[in-house]
Short mmCIF file of C-alpha atoms and ligand atoms in Angstrom, two decimals:
data_model
loop_
_atom_site.label_atom_id
_atom_site.label_comp_id
_atom_site.label_asym_id
_atom_site.label_seq_id
_atom_site.Cartn_x
_atom_site.Cartn_y
_atom_site.Cartn_z
CA MET A 1 -6.69 -16.59 -30.40
CA THR A 2 -10.25 -14.57 -29.39
CA CYS A 3 -13.37 -16.65 -27.49
CA GLU A 4 -15.53 -18.51 -29.47
CA ASP A 5 -18.80 -15.87 -28.72
CA GLU A 6 -17.35 -12.78 -28.48
CA ARG A 7 -19.77 -11.43 -26.04
CA LEU A 8 -18.53 -8.05 -26.25
CA ARG A 9 -18.33 -8.23 -30.35
CA GLY A 10 -19.51 -4.61 -31.64
CA LYS A 11 -18.57 -2.63 -27.71
CA HIS A 12 -16.16 -0.07 -28.21
CA ALA A 13 -13.67 0.28 -24.63
CA LEU A 14 -10.76 2.09 -22.92
CA ILE A 15 -8.44 1.08 -20.37
CA THR A 16 -6.42 3.54 -18.00
CA GLY A 17 -3.38 2.16 -17.49
CA ALA A 18 -3.24 -0.42 -19.67
CA GLY A 19 0.54 -0.71 -20.22
CA SER A 20 1.09 -3.21 -17.02
CA GLY A 21 -0.44 -5.32 -14.98
CA ILE A 22 -3.73 -5.51 -14.06
CA GLY A 23 -4.94 -3.03 -17.28
CA LYS A 24 -3.21 -5.08 -19.48
CA ALA A 25 -5.09 -8.23 -18.45
CA ILE A 26 -7.80 -6.36 -18.62
CA ALA A 27 -7.42 -5.38 -22.49
CA LEU A 28 -5.92 -8.84 -23.60
CA ARG A 29 -9.68 -10.13 -22.01
CA PHE A 30 -11.70 -7.64 -23.90
CA ALA A 31 -10.23 -8.09 -26.98
CA ARG A 32 -10.17 -11.67 -26.70
CA GLU A 33 -14.10 -11.29 -26.06
CA GLY A 34 -14.34 -9.18 -29.34
CA ALA A 35 -14.38 -6.11 -27.98
CA GLU A 36 -12.75 -3.39 -29.61
CA VAL A 37 -9.65 -1.77 -27.25
CA VAL A 38 -8.18 1.86 -26.64
CA VAL A 39 -5.20 1.33 -24.55
CA ASN A 40 -4.03 4.27 -22.19
CA ASP A 41 -0.98 4.57 -20.17
CA ILE A 42 1.22 7.36 -19.48
CA LYS A 43 4.45 5.30 -21.12
CA LYS A 44 4.44 5.41 -25.10
CA GLU A 45 6.05 2.44 -24.87
CA ALA A 46 4.07 0.10 -22.69
CA ALA A 47 0.72 1.19 -24.12
CA GLU A 48 2.23 0.32 -27.34
CA SER A 49 3.42 -2.78 -26.42
CA THR A 50 -0.16 -3.76 -25.50
CA VAL A 51 -1.54 -2.47 -28.42
CA ASP A 52 1.14 -5.06 -30.46
CA GLU A 53 -0.26 -8.02 -28.57
CA LEU A 54 -4.09 -6.92 -28.75
CA LYS A 55 -3.68 -6.73 -32.62
CA GLU A 56 -3.30 -10.61 -32.78
CA PHE A 57 -7.04 -10.62 -31.78
CA GLY A 58 -8.27 -8.72 -35.06
CA HIS A 59 -9.70 -6.05 -33.75
CA GLU A 60 -9.60 -2.25 -33.98
CA CYS A 61 -6.96 -1.21 -31.19
CA PHE A 62 -4.92 1.05 -31.03
CA ALA A 63 -3.17 3.91 -27.87
CA ILE A 64 -3.54 7.07 -26.81
CA VAL A 65 -0.63 8.30 -24.48
CA ALA A 66 -1.81 10.12 -21.51
CA ASP A 67 -1.52 11.14 -18.07
CA VAL A 68 -5.68 10.82 -16.46
CA SER A 69 -4.18 13.02 -13.81
CA ASP A 70 -4.61 16.39 -15.99
CA SER A 71 -8.04 17.77 -17.02
CA ASP A 72 -6.71 19.22 -20.24
CA GLN A 73 -5.16 15.68 -21.46
CA VAL A 74 -8.20 14.22 -20.37
CA GLN A 75 -9.87 16.48 -22.34
CA ARG A 76 -7.28 15.95 -25.16
CA MET A 77 -7.79 12.65 -24.73
CA VAL A 78 -11.56 12.45 -25.57
CA LYS A 79 -10.64 14.72 -28.61
CA GLU A 80 -8.07 11.54 -29.77
CA TYR A 81 -10.45 8.62 -29.11
CA TYR A 82 -13.50 10.22 -30.62
CA SER A 83 -11.85 10.86 -33.61
CA LYS A 84 -11.19 7.11 -34.19
CA PHE A 85 -14.70 5.59 -32.18
CA PRO A 86 -18.20 6.08 -32.68
CA SER A 87 -19.33 5.47 -29.02
CA LEU A 88 -17.33 4.07 -26.00
CA GLU A 89 -19.81 1.12 -23.84
CA ILE A 90 -16.64 0.35 -21.73
CA LEU A 91 -15.15 2.60 -19.65
CA VAL A 92 -11.97 0.91 -17.04
CA ASN A 93 -10.50 3.33 -14.76
CA ASN A 94 -7.68 1.21 -13.49
CA ALA A 95 -4.15 3.60 -13.87
CA GLY A 96 -2.92 4.24 -10.82
CA ILE A 97 0.28 4.27 -8.70
CA GLY A 98 1.27 2.29 -5.16
CA GLY A 99 1.57 3.40 -1.45
CA SER A 100 4.68 5.36 0.10
CA MET A 101 4.95 3.27 3.23
CA ASN A 102 5.07 6.80 5.43
CA ARG A 103 3.11 7.16 8.29
CA VAL A 104 0.38 9.78 8.83
CA VAL A 105 2.53 12.41 11.52
CA SER A 106 6.06 11.82 8.66
CA MET A 107 4.06 11.66 5.56
CA PRO A 108 5.67 14.73 3.02
CA ASP A 109 2.73 16.72 1.75
CA GLU A 110 3.68 15.56 -2.37
CA ILE A 111 3.25 12.44 -1.34
CA TRP A 112 -0.83 12.54 -0.28
CA ASP A 113 -1.52 15.14 -2.61
CA ARG A 114 0.27 13.00 -5.58
CA ALA A 115 -1.99 9.76 -4.49
CA MET A 116 -5.20 11.94 -4.42
CA LYS A 117 -4.45 13.43 -7.60
CA ILE A 118 -3.05 10.35 -9.62
CA ASN A 119 -5.70 7.76 -7.36
CA LEU A 120 -8.61 9.74 -7.39
CA ARG A 121 -9.09 12.82 -9.59
CA SER A 122 -8.42 10.53 -12.81
CA VAL A 123 -11.16 8.59 -12.10
CA PHE A 124 -13.05 11.91 -11.44
CA LEU A 125 -12.11 13.52 -14.53
CA MET A 126 -12.29 10.56 -16.69
CA CYS A 127 -15.89 10.10 -15.54
CA LYS A 128 -16.63 13.42 -15.79
CA TYR A 129 -15.68 14.06 -19.48
CA PHE A 130 -16.05 10.95 -20.95
CA GLY A 131 -19.64 10.43 -19.30
CA LYS A 132 -20.68 14.03 -20.30
CA LEU A 133 -20.78 11.40 -23.88
CA MET A 134 -21.29 8.48 -22.84
CA ILE A 135 -25.00 9.60 -21.79
CA LYS A 136 -26.34 11.34 -25.28
CA GLN A 137 -24.66 8.29 -27.21
CA ASP A 138 -27.22 6.18 -28.52
CA ALA A 139 -28.22 2.78 -26.79
CA PRO A 140 -31.33 0.20 -27.81
CA GLU A 141 -34.61 0.93 -26.46
CA GLY A 142 -34.39 -1.40 -22.53
CA GLN A 143 -30.68 -2.19 -22.46
CA VAL A 144 -27.53 -0.77 -20.54
CA ARG A 145 -26.02 2.70 -22.61
CA GLY A 146 -22.77 2.21 -20.96
CA LYS A 147 -20.35 0.92 -18.48
CA ILE A 148 -18.02 2.55 -15.85
CA ILE A 149 -15.66 0.04 -14.23
CA ASN A 150 -13.44 1.75 -11.42
CA MET A 151 -10.31 0.55 -9.86
CA SER A 152 -10.32 0.33 -5.96
CA SER A 153 -8.67 -1.64 -3.68
CA ALA A 154 -9.60 -3.42 -0.67
CA ARG A 155 -7.60 -1.28 0.78
CA GLY A 156 -10.26 1.23 0.20
CA LYS A 157 -11.87 -0.96 2.26
CA LYS A 158 -10.21 -0.88 5.16
CA GLY A 159 -7.03 1.09 6.31
CA ARG A 160 -3.64 -0.21 7.54
CA ALA A 161 -0.79 1.46 8.98
CA ASN A 162 1.62 3.17 6.74
CA PHE A 163 -0.74 2.63 4.24
CA ALA A 164 -2.71 6.39 5.17
CA GLU A 165 -2.51 7.96 1.66
CA TYR A 166 -3.49 5.06 -0.76
CA ALA A 167 -6.72 3.65 1.64
CA ALA A 168 -7.57 6.55 1.67
CA SER A 169 -7.65 7.22 -2.53
CA LYS A 170 -9.15 3.54 -2.83
CA ALA A 171 -12.33 4.87 -0.42
CA GLY A 172 -13.11 7.60 -2.54
CA ILE A 173 -13.74 5.37 -5.30
CA VAL A 174 -15.28 3.19 -3.60
CA SER A 175 -17.74 6.46 -2.75
CA LEU A 176 -17.29 8.11 -6.28
CA THR A 177 -18.34 5.02 -7.15
CA GLN A 178 -21.32 5.33 -5.18
CA SER A 179 -22.24 8.14 -6.46
CA LEU A 180 -22.13 8.15 -9.87
CA ALA A 181 -24.48 5.51 -9.47
CA LEU A 182 -26.82 7.45 -8.75
CA GLU A 183 -26.72 9.86 -11.22
CA MET A 184 -25.67 7.66 -13.70
CA GLY A 185 -28.71 5.06 -13.37
CA LYS A 186 -31.53 6.67 -14.96
CA HIS A 187 -29.30 7.17 -18.30
CA ARG A 188 -28.62 3.13 -18.09
CA ILE A 189 -25.30 3.35 -17.77
CA THR A 190 -23.99 1.11 -14.70
CA VAL A 191 -21.25 2.20 -12.41
CA ASN A 192 -19.07 -0.56 -10.56
CA CYS A 193 -15.90 -1.00 -8.88
CA ILE A 194 -13.29 -3.95 -8.30
CA CYS A 195 -11.20 -3.59 -4.82
CA PRO A 196 -8.31 -6.25 -5.50
CA GLY A 197 -6.33 -7.92 -2.19
CA VAL A 198 -2.14 -9.19 -3.38
CA ILE A 199 -1.99 -9.26 -6.95
CA HIS A 200 1.25 -10.03 -8.53
CA THR A 201 2.11 -7.63 -10.79
CA PRO A 202 4.95 -4.67 -11.56
CA MET A 203 3.03 -2.07 -8.85
CA TYR A 204 3.00 -5.11 -6.26
CA GLY A 205 6.35 -5.89 -7.23
CA PRO A 206 8.34 -8.99 -6.11
CA VAL A 207 6.26 -11.15 -3.35
CA THR A 208 8.81 -12.03 -1.26
CA ALA A 209 8.38 -14.64 2.05
CA GLU A 210 8.49 -11.82 3.92
CA ALA A 211 5.70 -9.69 2.14
CA LEU A 212 3.76 -12.19 2.21
CA ALA A 213 3.72 -13.59 6.05
CA SER A 214 2.80 -9.74 6.90
CA ALA A 215 -0.24 -9.63 4.51
CA ASN A 216 -0.72 -13.52 5.49
CA GLN A 217 -1.10 -11.80 9.51
CA ILE A 218 -3.23 -9.14 8.70
CA GLU A 219 -5.43 -10.65 6.43
CA PRO A 220 -4.84 -14.37 6.03
CA PRO A 221 -6.44 -16.12 2.60
CA CYS A 222 -9.42 -17.67 2.47
CA LEU A 223 -7.74 -20.29 -0.20
CA ASP A 224 -4.83 -21.72 0.77
CA TYR A 225 -3.94 -22.37 -2.76
CA LYS A 226 -3.92 -19.30 -4.24
CA PRO A 227 -1.87 -16.71 -1.53
CA VAL A 228 -1.22 -14.05 -4.54
CA GLY A 229 -3.82 -13.65 -7.33
CA ASP A 230 -2.84 -12.91 -10.91
CA PRO A 231 -4.09 -9.86 -13.35
CA GLU A 232 -6.16 -12.81 -15.06
CA ASP A 233 -8.59 -13.19 -11.75
CA ILE A 234 -9.19 -9.28 -11.99
CA ALA A 235 -9.52 -9.48 -15.35
CA ASN A 236 -12.22 -12.22 -15.53
CA VAL A 237 -14.47 -9.87 -12.91
CA ALA A 238 -13.97 -6.65 -15.23
CA PHE A 239 -15.24 -8.54 -18.29
CA PHE A 240 -17.84 -9.81 -16.13
CA LEU A 241 -18.64 -6.26 -14.91
CA ALA A 242 -18.90 -5.15 -18.87
CA SER A 243 -20.84 -7.64 -19.95
CA SER A 244 -24.63 -8.14 -19.79
CA ASP A 245 -24.16 -10.65 -16.54
CA SER A 246 -24.23 -7.82 -14.51
CA ASP A 247 -26.43 -5.44 -16.14
CA TYR A 248 -28.86 -5.47 -12.84
CA MET A 249 -25.99 -4.30 -10.98
CA THR A 250 -24.62 -0.75 -9.78
CA GLY A 251 -22.51 1.06 -7.73
CA GLN A 252 -21.11 -1.98 -5.91
CA SER A 253 -17.81 -2.83 -4.68
CA LEU A 254 -16.12 -5.97 -5.47
CA MET A 255 -13.82 -8.02 -3.49
CA VAL A 256 -11.37 -9.75 -5.36
CA THR A 257 -9.29 -11.37 -2.68
CA GLY A 258 -9.00 -14.87 -2.68
CA GLY A 259 -11.39 -14.56 0.86
CA ARG A 260 -8.73 -12.35 2.62
CA LEU A 261 -12.03 -10.48 4.63
CA PHE A 262 -10.45 -6.58 4.66
CA VAL A 263 -13.10 -6.32 7.94
P1 LIG B 301 1.25 -1.70 -12.52
O1 LIG B 301 1.39 -2.55 -12.90
O2 LIG B 301 1.61 -0.43 -11.86
O3 LIG B 301 0.04 -0.61 -14.28
C1 LIG B 301 -0.35 0.27 -13.28
C2 LIG B 301 -0.29 1.10 -15.25
O4 LIG B 301 -0.81 2.73 -15.43
C3 LIG B 301 1.92 1.34 -15.26
O5 LIG B 301 2.01 1.26 -16.66
C4 LIG B 301 1.52 3.48 -14.81
O6 LIG B 301 2.58 3.90 -14.80
C5 LIG B 301 -0.05 3.66 -15.37
N1 LIG B 301 -0.16 4.67 -13.92
C6 LIG B 301 0.09 5.51 -13.53
N2 LIG B 301 -0.26 6.90 -13.46
C7 LIG B 301 -0.85 6.99 -14.79
C8 LIG B 301 -1.61 8.32 -15.23
N3 LIG B 301 -1.05 9.61 -14.43
N4 LIG B 301 -2.38 8.17 -16.49
C9 LIG B 301 -2.30 7.05 -17.31
N5 LIG B 301 -1.02 6.02 -16.93
C10 LIG B 301 -0.66 5.96 -15.08
O7 LIG B 301 -0.32 -2.11 -11.85
P2 LIG B 301 -1.34 -2.79 -11.07
O8 LIG B 301 -1.09 -3.51 -10.00
O9 LIG B 301 -1.60 -3.65 -12.59
O10 LIG B 301 -2.76 -1.96 -10.71
C11 LIG B 301 -3.17 -1.38 -11.39
C12 LIG B 301 -4.44 -0.78 -10.70
O11 LIG B 301 -5.04 -1.51 -9.32
C13 LIG B 301 -4.32 0.24 -9.74
O12 LIG B 301 -5.35 1.42 -9.46
C14 LIG B 301 -4.38 0.00 -8.27
O13 LIG B 301 -3.60 0.57 -7.21
C15 LIG B 301 -5.00 -1.66 -8.40
N6 LIG B 301 -4.54 -2.74 -7.42
C16 LIG B 301 -3.83 -3.41 -7.32
C17 LIG B 301 -3.25 -4.31 -6.35
C18 LIG B 301 -1.76 -5.47 -6.67
O14 LIG B 301 -1.83 -6.13 -5.43
N7 LIG B 301 -1.53 -5.15 -7.90
C19 LIG B 301 -4.11 -4.19 -5.19
C20 LIG B 301 -5.01 -3.48 -5.29
C21 LIG B 301 -5.40 -2.67 -6.07
P3 LIG B 301 4.07 4.04 -14.51
O15 LIG B 301 4.29 2.46 -14.36
O16 LIG B 301 5.01 4.82 -15.01
O17 LIG B 301 3.65 4.20 -13.36
#
């Protein structure tokens, strides 16, 4: 069922890694708000399963299967996207992988490179190849032309032992968001990022009592009633960043952690 006021009606959105978890929740929320949504994922079945759920809202939607860390595949994705949709008002760079639980001194070089490629290079490639077309698209005078929303992590704000490659890749997204916001402002494109805490998704895996106790010890949540967030908690903030309510914000990274402060 769509929302009564459909605040994203007329907007086209592309969400990477939307076959699962947070990306899927964002795709569903945007479609409920009236957006036409393109679902990217590296896995065909996952992308198509999200599209099947989106069809219920009755807006145009389709899947593009691609590895967003590969330049050729991103450029192919641009062609496929614009062969069906005329413009891109909301780009959500969400695809990513989790940490490997290695210490730096024993981390295989390939683990480091993989995190940088999938978590950080992918955001650069998407912003580069879609961004260059976004800046040219028509927009009513005085209105925001487009919105870019990057998925960082609270771990990108504060390192943790055994999380070095993940934390560094996510800190890179915070920095890239700031630089890009400075470049895109004159084109009336806002660029912000979200830093989720512990969110219950396939990437996080089962939230065991042991994992939760460890997380609570390092960064205790303030919101006692909810130590672990749901993908929809992040989708709510993504919707805010996609809507006109956030038009006067750019270059920001929003902590969505149930009160875990990460300071
Ligand atoms: P998820 O359930 O694993 O969803 C991520 C999706 O992205 C998966 O379907 C994944 O496919 C896909 N993907 C991975 N690499 C890709 C690539 N190169 N190209 C296209 N798609 C790719 O994870 P999630 O928890 O929703 O995480 C979404 C984002 O939020 C990530 O950037 C993550 O770092 C961030 N985040 C999550 C949490 C959390 O607690 N869950 C906290 C902070 C930040 P595969 O399954 O094949 O990898």
